[in-house]
PDB file of C-alpha atoms in Angstrom:
ATOM      1  CA  MET B 187      80.548  55.216 117.350  1.00 44.00           C
ATOM      2  CA  ARG B 188      83.032  56.465 119.981  1.00 43.00           C
ATOM      3  CA  CYS B 189      85.758  57.213 118.054  1.00 41.00           C
ATOM      4  CA  TRP B 190      83.249  59.207 115.702  1.00 41.00           C
ATOM      5  CA  LEU B 191      82.529  61.684 118.238  1.00 39.00           C
ATOM      6  CA  LEU B 192      86.095  61.704 119.815  1.00 40.00           C
ATOM      7  CA  LEU B 193      86.837  62.593 116.259  1.00 38.00           C
ATOM      8  CA  LEU B 194      84.307  65.268 115.807  1.00 38.00           C
ATOM      9  CA  ALA B 195      85.161  66.646 118.982  1.00 41.00           C
ATOM     10  CA  LEU B 196      88.733  67.019 118.307  1.00 38.00           C
ATOM     11  CA  ILE B 197      88.031  68.800 114.899  1.00 37.00           C
ATOM     12  CA  GLY B 198      85.498  71.513 116.542  1.00 43.00           C
ATOM     13  CA  ALA B 199      88.031  72.119 119.047  1.00 40.00           C
ATOM     14  CA  CYS B 200      90.782  72.581 116.448  1.00 38.00           C
ATOM     15  CA  ASN B 201      88.404  75.147 114.560  1.00 39.00           C
ATOM     16  CA  ALA B 202      87.364  76.689 117.642  1.00 38.00           C
ATOM     17  CA  HIS B 203      91.156  77.819 117.931  1.00 34.00           C
ATOM     18  CA  LEU B 204      92.049  78.572 114.856  1.00 31.00           C
ATOM     19  CA  GLY B 205      88.846  81.007 114.672  1.00 33.00           C
ATOM     20  CA  GLY B 206      89.462  82.999 117.812  1.00 33.00           C
ATOM     21  CA  GLN B 207      92.614  85.304 118.120  1.00 33.00           C
ATOM     22  CA  ASP B 208      95.869  83.973 119.143  1.00 32.00           C
ATOM     23  CA  THR B 209      98.281  86.000 120.311  1.00 33.00           C
ATOM     24  CA  HIS B 210     101.319  83.659 119.394  1.00 30.00           C
ATOM     25  CA  SER B 211     100.684  83.607 115.812  1.00 31.00           C
ATOM     26  CA  THR B 212     102.836  85.261 112.907  1.00 31.00           C
ATOM     27  CA  ALA B 213     101.829  87.306 110.406  1.00 34.00           C
ATOM     28  CA  PRO B 214     102.975  89.381 107.497  1.00 36.00           C
ATOM     29  CA  ASP B 215     105.803  91.828 108.510  1.00 51.00           C
ATOM     30  CA  GLY B 216     104.700  94.936 107.841  1.00 51.00           C
ATOM     31  CA  PRO B 217     103.866  96.626 104.097  1.00 53.00           C
ATOM     32  CA  ALA B 218     105.521  94.018 102.034  1.00 51.00           C
ATOM     33  CA  GLY B 219     105.344  90.765 103.390  1.00 44.00           C
ATOM     34  CA  GLY B 220     108.157  88.537 105.595  1.00 42.00           C
ATOM     35  CA  SER B 221     107.649  87.036 108.764  1.00 41.00           C
ATOM     36  CA  ASP B 222     108.106  88.257 112.359  1.00 41.00           C
ATOM     37  CA  ASP B 223     107.160  85.993 114.996  1.00 41.00           C
ATOM     38  CA  GLY B 224     107.216  88.681 117.457  1.00 39.00           C
ATOM     39  CA  GLY B 225     109.531  86.359 120.066  1.00 37.00           C
ATOM     40  CA  THR B 226     107.312  83.407 120.343  1.00 34.00           C
ATOM     41  CA  LEU B 227     106.120  80.053 118.349  1.00 28.00           C
ATOM     42  CA  ALA B 228     103.064  80.252 116.269  1.00 32.00           C
ATOM     43  CA  ASP B 229     100.264  77.834 116.701  1.00 28.00           C
ATOM     44  CA  ALA B 230      98.709  79.220 112.915  1.00 30.00           C
ATOM     45  CA  ALA B 231      99.810  81.824 110.957  1.00 34.00           C
ATOM     46  CA  VAL B 232      97.121  84.695 110.856  1.00 50.00           C
ATOM     47  CA  MET B 233      96.834  86.997 108.133  1.00 76.00           C
ATOM     48  CA  LEU B 234      96.587  90.343 109.092  1.00 86.00           C
ATOM     49  CA  GLY B 235      94.563  93.256 106.611  1.00 89.00           C
ATOM     50  CA  PRO B 236      95.963  96.068 104.833  1.00 92.00           C
ATOM     51  CA  TRP B 237      97.212  99.498 106.539  1.00 94.00           C
ATOM     52  CA  GLY B 238      95.116 101.737 107.216  1.00 96.00           C
ATOM     53  CA  THR B 239      95.376 105.524 106.270  1.00 96.00           C
ATOM     54  CA  PRO B 240      98.464 107.409 108.177  1.00 96.00           C
ATOM     55  CA  THR B 241      97.245 109.771 110.104  1.00 97.00           C
ATOM     56  CA  PRO B 242      99.507 112.583 112.322  1.00 97.00           C
ATOM     57  CA  VAL B 243      99.610 112.129 115.719  1.00 98.00           C
ATOM     58  CA  THR B 244      98.533 114.934 117.393  1.00 96.00           C
ATOM     59  CA  GLY B 245     101.361 117.041 118.949  1.00 95.00           C
ATOM     60  CA  ALA B 246     103.989 115.577 116.957  1.00 97.00           C
ATOM     61  CA  ALA B 247     102.838 117.435 113.861  1.00 95.00           C
ATOM     62  CA  SER B 248     103.128 121.269 113.938  1.00 93.00           C
ATOM     63  CA  ALA B 249     102.973 122.996 111.053  1.00 90.00           C
ATOM     64  CA  GLY B 250     106.372 124.855 110.738  1.00 90.00           C
ATOM     65  CA  THR B 251     108.603 122.357 113.106  1.00 94.00           C
ATOM     66  CA  ASN B 252     110.280 119.352 111.881  1.00 96.00           C
ATOM     67  CA  GLU B 253     109.301 116.547 114.095  1.00 97.00           C
ATOM     68  CA  ASP B 254     110.607 112.773 113.596  1.00 97.00           C
ATOM     69  CA  ASP B 255     112.814 109.945 114.250  1.00 98.00           C
ATOM     70  CA  PRO B 256     109.830 108.530 115.983  1.00 98.00           C
ATOM     71  CA  THR B 257     109.800 104.782 117.969  1.00 98.00           C
ATOM     72  CA  LEU B 258     107.293 103.274 119.622  1.00 98.00           C
ATOM     73  CA  SER B 259     107.102 101.065 123.032  1.00 98.00           C
ATOM     74  CA  THR B 260     105.966  97.467 122.138  1.00 97.00           C
ATOM     75  CA  ASP B 261     102.377  97.960 124.052  1.00 97.00           C
ATOM     76  CA  GLY B 262     102.244 101.146 121.790  1.00 98.00           C
ATOM     77  CA  LEU B 263     101.790 103.241 124.569  1.00 98.00           C
ATOM     78  CA  GLU B 264     105.016 105.183 124.463  1.00 98.00           C
ATOM     79  CA  LEU B 265     106.235 107.406 121.722  1.00 98.00           C
ATOM     80  CA  TYR B 266     109.357 108.660 121.672  1.00 98.00           C
ATOM     81  CA  TYR B 267     110.567 110.948 118.754  1.00 98.00           C
ATOM     82  CA  ALA B 268     112.927 113.947 118.000  1.00 98.00           C
ATOM     83  CA  VAL B 269     111.828 118.249 117.245  1.00 97.00           C
ATOM     84  CA  ALA B 270     114.458 120.530 115.748  1.00 96.00           C
ATOM     85  CA  GLN B 271     114.650 123.391 117.912  1.00 95.00           C
ATOM     86  CA  SER B 272     114.323 127.075 116.399  1.00 89.00           C
ATOM     87  CA  GLY B 273     117.841 128.335 116.994  1.00 87.00           C
ATOM     88  CA  GLY B 274     119.243 124.681 115.448  1.00 91.00           C
ATOM     89  CA  GLY B 275     119.873 120.817 116.359  1.00 95.00           C
ATOM     90  CA  LYS B 276     117.244 118.505 118.063  1.00 97.00           C
ATOM     91  CA  ASN B 277     115.729 117.680 121.161  1.00 97.00           C
ATOM     92  CA  LEU B 278     114.261 114.169 122.156  1.00 98.00           C
ATOM     93  CA  TYR B 279     110.488 114.336 123.402  1.00 98.00           C
ATOM     94  CA  ARG B 280     108.166 111.347 124.572  1.00 98.00           C
ATOM     95  CA  MET B 281     104.342 111.500 124.686  1.00 98.00           C
ATOM     96  CA  THR B 282     102.231 108.674 126.636  1.00 98.00           C
ATOM     97  CA  ARG B 283      98.708 106.971 126.456  1.00 98.00           C
ATOM     98  CA  ALA B 284      96.759 104.527 128.639  1.00 97.00           C
ATOM     99  CA  SER B 285      95.314 102.551 125.933  1.00 98.00           C
ATOM    100  CA  ARG B 286      95.847 101.988 122.322  1.00 97.00           C
ATOM    101  CA  SER B 287      92.192 103.776 121.444  1.00 95.00           C
ATOM    102  CA  ASP B 288      93.749 106.972 123.633  1.00 97.00           C
ATOM    103  CA  PRO B 289      95.460 109.857 121.371  1.00 97.00           C
ATOM    104  CA  PHE B 290      98.770 110.587 122.538  1.00 98.00           C
ATOM    105  CA  ALA B 291      99.332 113.008 125.110  1.00 97.00           C
ATOM    106  CA  ASN B 292     101.792 114.095 128.017  1.00 96.00           C
ATOM    107  CA  THR B 293     104.284 115.886 125.741  1.00 97.00           C
ATOM    108  CA  THR B 294     107.511 115.685 127.685  1.00 97.00           C
ATOM    109  CA  ALA B 295     110.851 116.869 126.993  1.00 97.00           C
ATOM    110  CA  LEU B 296     113.698 114.503 128.188  1.00 97.00           C
ATOM    111  CA  ALA B 297     116.029 117.025 129.543  1.00 95.00           C
ATOM    112  CA  ALA B 298     118.368 114.170 130.423  1.00 94.00           C
ATOM    113  CA  PHE B 299     118.638 112.970 127.031  1.00 96.00           C
ATOM    114  CA  ASN B 300     118.959 116.538 125.454  1.00 96.00           C
ATOM    115  CA  GLY B 301     122.693 116.853 126.656  1.00 93.00           C
ATOM    116  CA  GLY B 302     123.797 117.651 123.032  1.00 94.00           C
ATOM    117  CA  THR B 303     122.784 119.978 120.224  1.00 96.00           C
ATOM    118  CA  ALA B 304     121.364 117.158 117.615  1.00 97.00           C
ATOM    119  CA  ASN B 305     119.872 114.683 119.932  1.00 97.00           C
ATOM    120  CA  GLU B 306     117.924 112.454 117.587  1.00 97.00           C
ATOM    121  CA  GLY B 307     117.155 108.850 116.250  1.00 97.00           C
ATOM    122  CA  PRO B 308     115.844 107.365 119.403  1.00 98.00           C
ATOM    123  CA  ARG B 309     115.320 103.558 119.309  1.00 98.00           C
ATOM    124  CA  LEU B 310     113.881 101.242 122.260  1.00 98.00           C
ATOM    125  CA  ALA B 311     115.109  97.839 122.981  1.00 97.00           C
ATOM    126  CA  TYR B 312     112.488  95.020 123.008  1.00 97.00           C
ATOM    127  CA  ASP B 313     111.728  94.743 126.861  1.00 97.00           C
ATOM    128  CA  ASP B 314     111.121  98.635 126.994  1.00 97.00           C
ATOM    129  CA  LEU B 315     114.058  98.707 129.319  1.00 97.00           C
ATOM    130  CA  THR B 316     116.814 100.262 127.587  1.00 97.00           C
ATOM    131  CA  ILE B 317     117.126 102.989 124.672  1.00 98.00           C
ATOM    132  CA  TYR B 318     119.359 104.333 122.842  1.00 97.00           C
ATOM    133  CA  TRP B 319     119.615 107.738 120.780  1.00 97.00           C
ATOM    134  CA  GLY B 320     122.643 109.920 119.154  1.00 97.00           C
ATOM    135  CA  GLU B 321     124.163 112.837 120.530  1.00 96.00           C
ATOM    136  CA  ASP B 322     125.910 115.011 118.426  1.00 96.00           C
ATOM    137  CA  GLY B 323     127.163 112.117 116.208  1.00 95.00           C
ATOM    138  CA  ASP B 324     127.768 109.828 119.140  1.00 95.00           C
ATOM    139  CA  ILE B 325     125.373 106.408 120.548  1.00 96.00           C
ATOM    140  CA  TYR B 326     124.287 106.668 123.597  1.00 96.00           C
ATOM    141  CA  SER B 327     122.013 104.992 125.984  1.00 97.00           C
ATOM    142  CA  ALA B 328     119.782 104.558 128.978  1.00 97.00           C
ATOM    143  CA  THR B 329     118.323 101.901 130.968  1.00 98.00           C
ATOM    144  CA  ARG B 330     115.316 101.946 133.327  1.00 97.00           C
ATOM    145  CA  THR B 331     113.886  98.941 135.631  1.00 97.00           C
ATOM    146  CA  SER B 332     110.207  99.041 134.722  1.00 97.00           C
ATOM    147  CA  THR B 333     108.236 100.841 132.026  1.00 95.00           C
ATOM    148  CA  THR B 334     106.851 103.452 134.761  1.00 93.00           C
ATOM    149  CA  ALA B 335     110.518 103.927 136.284  1.00 96.00           C
ATOM    150  CA  ALA B 336     112.757 107.027 135.672  1.00 95.00           C
ATOM    151  CA  TRP B 337     115.521 106.311 132.803  1.00 96.00           C
ATOM    152  CA  THR B 338     118.943 106.215 134.164  1.00 95.00           C
ATOM    153  CA  VAL B 339     122.387 104.770 134.052  1.00 93.00           C
ATOM    154  CA  ILE B 340     123.331 107.275 130.640  1.00 95.00           C
ATOM    155  CA  GLY B 341     126.193 107.161 129.078  1.00 94.00           C
ATOM    156  CA  LYS B 342     127.751 106.381 125.520  1.00 94.00           C
ATOM    157  CA  VAL B 343     127.598 102.905 124.127  1.00 94.00           C
ATOM    158  CA  PRO B 344     131.064 100.964 124.112  1.00 89.00           C
ATOM    159  CA  GLY B 345     132.364  99.279 121.041  1.00 90.00           C
ATOM    160  CA  VAL B 346     129.324 100.845 118.568  1.00 92.00           C
ATOM    161  CA  ASP B 347     130.527 104.243 119.336  1.00 84.00           C
ATOM    162  CA  THR B 348     133.391 105.475 116.842  1.00 90.00           C
ATOM    163  CA  ALA B 349     134.849 108.750 115.621  1.00 91.00           C
ATOM    164  CA  ALA B 350     132.380 109.060 112.909  1.00 93.00           C
ATOM    165  CA  TYR B 351     128.746 110.163 113.159  1.00 95.00           C
ATOM    166  CA  GLU B 352     126.179 107.711 114.256  1.00 95.00           C
ATOM    167  CA  LYS B 353     122.663 107.758 114.647  1.00 95.00           C
ATOM    168  CA  TRP B 354     119.702 105.369 115.066  1.00 97.00           C
ATOM    169  CA  LEU B 355     121.026 102.194 116.322  1.00 97.00           C
ATOM    170  CA  ALA B 356     118.710  99.144 116.622  1.00 98.00           C
ATOM    171  CA  VAL B 357     119.064  96.237 118.549  1.00 97.00           C
ATOM    172  CA  CYS B 358     117.481  92.978 118.108  1.00 97.00           C
ATOM    173  CA  GLY B 359     116.998  89.104 119.080  1.00 92.00           C
ATOM    174  CA  ASP B 360     118.215  88.768 122.665  1.00 91.00           C
ATOM    175  CA  ALA B 361     119.113  92.432 122.464  1.00 91.00           C
ATOM    176  CA  SER B 362     122.925  92.240 121.831  1.00 93.00           C
ATOM    177  CA  HIS B 363     122.444  92.165 117.628  1.00 97.00           C
ATOM    178  CA  PHE B 364     122.369  95.657 116.264  1.00 97.00           C
ATOM    179  CA  VAL B 365     121.779  97.666 112.930  1.00 98.00           C
ATOM    180  CA  VAL B 366     123.410 101.190 113.049  1.00 97.00           C
ATOM    181  CA  SER B 367     123.712 104.044 110.601  1.00 97.00           C
ATOM    182  CA  ARG B 368     127.135 105.599 110.169  1.00 96.00           C
ATOM    183  CA  ASP B 369     128.797 108.436 108.155  1.00 94.00           C
ATOM    184  CA  ASN B 370     131.010 106.882 105.571  1.00 89.00           C
ATOM    185  CA  GLY B 371     132.858 109.928 105.418  1.00 84.00           C
ATOM    186  CA  ALA B 372     132.054 110.239 101.148  1.00 82.00           C
ATOM    187  CA  THR B 373     128.463 109.477 100.053  1.00 80.00           C
ATOM    188  CA  GLY B 374     126.641 109.997 103.701  1.00 88.00           C
ATOM    189  CA  GLN B 375     125.351 107.337 106.021  1.00 94.00           C
ATOM    190  CA  ASP B 376     125.588 103.585 105.364  1.00 96.00           C
ATOM    191  CA  LEU B 377     124.232 100.526 106.996  1.00 98.00           C
ATOM    192  CA  TYR B 378     126.297  98.477 109.655  1.00 97.00           C
ATOM    193  CA  GLU B 379     125.679  95.658 111.744  1.00 97.00           C
ATOM    194  CA  GLY B 380     127.076  93.656 114.658  1.00 96.00           C
ATOM    195  CA  THR B 381     126.974  92.437 118.145  1.00 96.00           C
ATOM    196  CA  LEU B 382     127.189  94.928 120.929  1.00 95.00           C
ATOM    197  CA  GLY B 383     130.432  94.560 122.678  1.00 92.00           C
ATOM    198  CA  ALA B 384     132.095  93.105 119.832  1.00 94.00           C
ATOM    199  CA  GLY B 385     133.485  96.082 118.023  1.00 93.00           C
ATOM    200  CA  PRO B 386     131.440  98.407 115.675  1.00 95.00           C
ATOM    201  CA  GLY B 387     130.167  95.935 113.177  1.00 95.00           C
ATOM    202  CA  THR B 388     130.782  95.714 109.706  1.00 96.00           C
ATOM    203  CA  ARG B 389     129.070  97.684 106.431  1.00 96.00           C
ATOM    204  CA  ILE B 390     125.934  96.136 105.048  1.00 97.00           C
ATOM    205  CA  ASP B 391     126.886  95.987 101.411  1.00 96.00           C
ATOM    206  CA  ALA B 392     123.535  94.605 100.265  1.00 96.00           C
ATOM    207  CA  VAL B 393     121.570  97.455 101.377  1.00 97.00           C
ATOM    208  CA  SER B 394     124.583 100.321 101.503  1.00 94.00           C
ATOM    209  CA  SER B 395     124.682 102.436  98.127  1.00 92.00           C
ATOM    210  CA  THR B 396     126.380 105.647  97.215  1.00 90.00           C
ATOM    211  CA  ALA B 397     123.277 107.292  98.474  1.00 91.00           C
ATOM    212  CA  SER B 398     122.473 107.989 102.021  1.00 93.00           C
ATOM    213  CA  GLU B 399     121.047 104.963 104.389  1.00 95.00           C
ATOM    214  CA  ILE B 400     119.433 106.281 107.451  1.00 96.00           C
ATOM    215  CA  SER B 401     116.864 105.387 109.947  1.00 97.00           C
ATOM    216  CA  SER B 402     117.641 101.879 110.542  1.00 97.00           C
ATOM    217  CA  PHE B 403     114.890  99.611 112.296  1.00 98.00           C
ATOM    218  CA  VAL B 404     115.216  96.112 112.889  1.00 98.00           C
ATOM    219  CA  SER B 405     112.193  93.561 113.318  1.00 97.00           C
ATOM    220  CA  LYS B 406     112.236  91.562 116.954  1.00 96.00           C
ATOM    221  CA  ASP B 407     113.589  88.429 114.979  1.00 96.00           C
ATOM    222  CA  CYS B 408     116.188  90.308 113.286  1.00 97.00           C
ATOM    223  CA  LEU B 409     115.260  88.908 109.733  1.00 97.00           C
ATOM    224  CA  THR B 410     113.291  92.428 108.454  1.00 97.00           C
ATOM    225  CA  LEU B 411     115.339  95.637 107.908  1.00 98.00           C
ATOM    226  CA  TYR B 412     113.683  98.977 107.304  1.00 98.00           C
ATOM    227  CA  PHE B 413     115.589 102.001 106.508  1.00 98.00           C
ATOM    228  CA  ALA B 414     115.335 105.519 104.286  1.00 97.00           C
ATOM    229  CA  SER B 415     117.206 106.259 101.231  1.00 95.00           C
ATOM    230  CA  ASN B 416     117.492 108.675  98.545  1.00 93.00           C
ATOM    231  CA  ARG B 417     118.444 106.471  96.156  1.00 92.00           C
ATOM    232  CA  ILE B 418     115.730 107.065  94.175  1.00 87.00           C
ATOM    233  CA  ALA B 419     115.950 111.210  93.663  1.00 75.00           C
ATOM    234  CA  SER B 420     117.815 113.566  95.071  1.00 68.00           C
ATOM    235  CA  ASN B 421     116.758 114.652  98.495  1.00 70.00           C
ATOM    236  CA  ASN B 422     113.441 112.209  98.006  1.00 89.00           C
ATOM    237  CA  THR B 423     113.885 110.181 100.950  1.00 94.00           C
ATOM    238  CA  GLN B 424     112.013 106.779 100.878  1.00 95.00           C
ATOM    239  CA  ILE B 425     111.485 103.818 103.037  1.00 97.00           C
ATOM    240  CA  PHE B 426     112.824 100.833 102.019  1.00 97.00           C
ATOM    241  CA  ILE B 427     112.809  97.044 103.223  1.00 98.00           C
ATOM    242  CA  SER B 428     115.578  93.782 103.294  1.00 98.00           C
ATOM    243  CA  THR B 429     115.168  90.646 104.931  1.00 98.00           C
ATOM    244  CA  ARG B 430     116.905  87.845 105.510  1.00 97.00           C
ATOM    245  CA  THR B 431     116.589  84.025 106.487  1.00 97.00           C
ATOM    246  CA  SER B 432     118.392  83.816 109.657  1.00 96.00           C
ATOM    247  CA  ILE B 433     120.819  86.189 111.692  1.00 95.00           C
ATOM    248  CA  GLY B 434     123.933  86.050 109.563  1.00 93.00           C
ATOM    249  CA  ALA B 435     122.662  85.383 106.553  1.00 96.00           C
ATOM    250  CA  ALA B 436     122.737  87.526 103.611  1.00 96.00           C
ATOM    251  CA  TRP B 437     120.325  90.605 103.308  1.00 98.00           C
ATOM    252  CA  SER B 438     117.777  90.795 100.141  1.00 98.00           C
ATOM    253  CA  THR B 439     118.209  93.544  97.959  1.00 97.00           C
ATOM    254  CA  PRO B 440     116.256  96.284  99.179  1.00 97.00           C
ATOM    255  CA  VAL B 441     112.315  97.266  97.856  1.00 96.00           C
ATOM    256  CA  GLN B 442     110.807 100.226  98.461  1.00 95.00           C
ATOM    257  CA  ALA B 443     107.616 100.103 100.323  1.00 95.00           C
ATOM    258  CA  ALA B 444     104.668  99.991  99.119  1.00 92.00           C
ATOM    259  CA  SER B 445     101.372 102.504  99.437  1.00 92.00           C
ATOM    260  CA  PRO B 446     100.370 104.238 101.853  1.00 94.00           C
ATOM    261  CA  PHE B 447     104.247 104.656 103.165  1.00 94.00           C
ATOM    262  CA  ASP B 448     105.408 106.162  99.663  1.00 91.00           C
ATOM    263  CA  GLY B 449     103.375 109.149  99.381  1.00 81.00           C
ATOM    264  CA  GLY B 450     104.695 112.444  99.783  1.00 76.00           C
ATOM    265  CA  THR B 451     108.420 113.872  99.278  1.00 83.00           C
ATOM    266  CA  ASP B 452     109.895 112.380 101.868  1.00 93.00           C
ATOM    267  CA  ASN B 453     109.372 109.100 104.083  1.00 96.00           C
ATOM    268  CA  GLU B 454     111.629 107.814 106.816  1.00 96.00           C
ATOM    269  CA  ASP B 455     111.871 106.522 110.305  1.00 97.00           C
ATOM    270  CA  ALA B 456     109.671 103.485 109.841  1.00 97.00           C
ATOM    271  CA  GLY B 457     109.067 100.916 112.997  1.00 97.00           C
ATOM    272  CA  TYR B 458     105.938  98.607 114.303  1.00 97.00           C
ATOM    273  CA  THR B 459     105.037  96.984 117.097  1.00 97.00           C
ATOM    274  CA  PRO B 460     105.906  93.520 117.559  1.00 96.00           C
ATOM    275  CA  ASP B 461     102.327  92.439 117.202  1.00 95.00           C
ATOM    276  CA  GLN B 462     102.164  93.963 113.595  1.00 94.00           C
ATOM    277  CA  ARG B 463      99.398  96.349 114.569  1.00 96.00           C
ATOM    278  CA  LEU B 464     100.805  99.667 115.057  1.00 97.00           C
ATOM    279  CA  PHE B 465     103.091 101.338 112.567  1.00 98.00           C
ATOM    280  CA  VAL B 466     104.734 104.816 112.988  1.00 98.00           C
ATOM    281  CA  PHE B 467     106.656 107.036 110.489  1.00 98.00           C
ATOM    282  CA  ALA B 468     107.897 110.808 109.796  1.00 97.00           C
ATOM    283  CA  THR B 469     106.389 112.181 106.535  1.00 96.00           C
ATOM    284  CA  THR B 470     106.266 115.357 104.690  1.00 95.00           C
ATOM    285  CA  ARG B 471     103.041 114.433 103.284  1.00 93.00           C
ATOM    286  CA  GLY B 472     100.881 116.424 105.584  1.00 90.00           C
ATOM    287  CA  ASN B 473     102.007 120.544 105.654  1.00 86.00           C
ATOM    288  CA  GLY B 474     105.284 120.143 103.842  1.00 86.00           C
ATOM    289  CA  THR B 475     107.542 119.686 107.214  1.00 93.00           C
ATOM    290  CA  LYS B 476     108.238 116.503 109.005  1.00 95.00           C
ATOM    291  CA  ASP B 477     106.057 114.995 111.189  1.00 97.00           C
ATOM    292  CA  VAL B 478     104.783 111.700 113.003  1.00 98.00           C
ATOM    293  CA  TYR B 479     102.322 109.638 111.729  1.00 97.00           C
ATOM    294  CA  LEU B 480     100.829 106.664 112.614  1.00 98.00           C
ATOM    295  CA  THR B 481      98.424 103.426 110.882  1.00 97.00           C
ATOM    296  CA  THR B 482      96.921 100.331 112.343  1.00 96.00           C
ATOM    297  CA  ARG B 483      95.704  97.511 110.948  1.00 94.00           C
TER     298      ARG B 483
END
């Protein structure tokens, strides 16, 4: 009898654990599946529901103005993006909020980051203490000591930055692995990957094409790659996804992101938080210009 009671107690405890939300669990990765452990080991796989209807981010979705290149902090409380300037070029901006249930506000132009004409493609490291962006075709970075501290130590990223036009440098894993979009001198941008401090990286042949590949984003575990490409129709940019089984393994043949990320003429700059609850991207589906949209699940 004691053995049966002990067994029933263990089963009950196990069911209670699986029934509750487990912040260390894996979940489907983005709109097309895959996996991203968010940097932790899973006790049990938790299936997340479908993404909700994308909605424009107030303050980053203005009629007549292009706002794009969004990136989210890991907690979803900071949003960095680029805004086209009336005289040409782009400048970087930041918005914040107190909780995920609040709207983004406190729009601030990042004067320290806007040293060139084209300031674009911001990407945060997963510790939120380093940010990378493109400035007139060169890759820059800045660091901070905490998420409430000011950004400092601004300068070019050695090794990755080359004579070619580059932007959208995204890092993953231990923050040394990267993917960057670089002008190939012929058909536009291609994607390159490598390790920080070990040179400019090598072309990812499996995802690069005779079209242009831009807007690189890599999941925290380095196994899922998002990018945008006009390979389907000229001047029609859509989001694509490629996966691999381990760092260093071959990337899979890219597939286009499914609904709700395929509506409108142009969709690009995909990215999401490591818990896979917030997804941000830029799209023309609203008022004809690029706007920042957010969806949750």
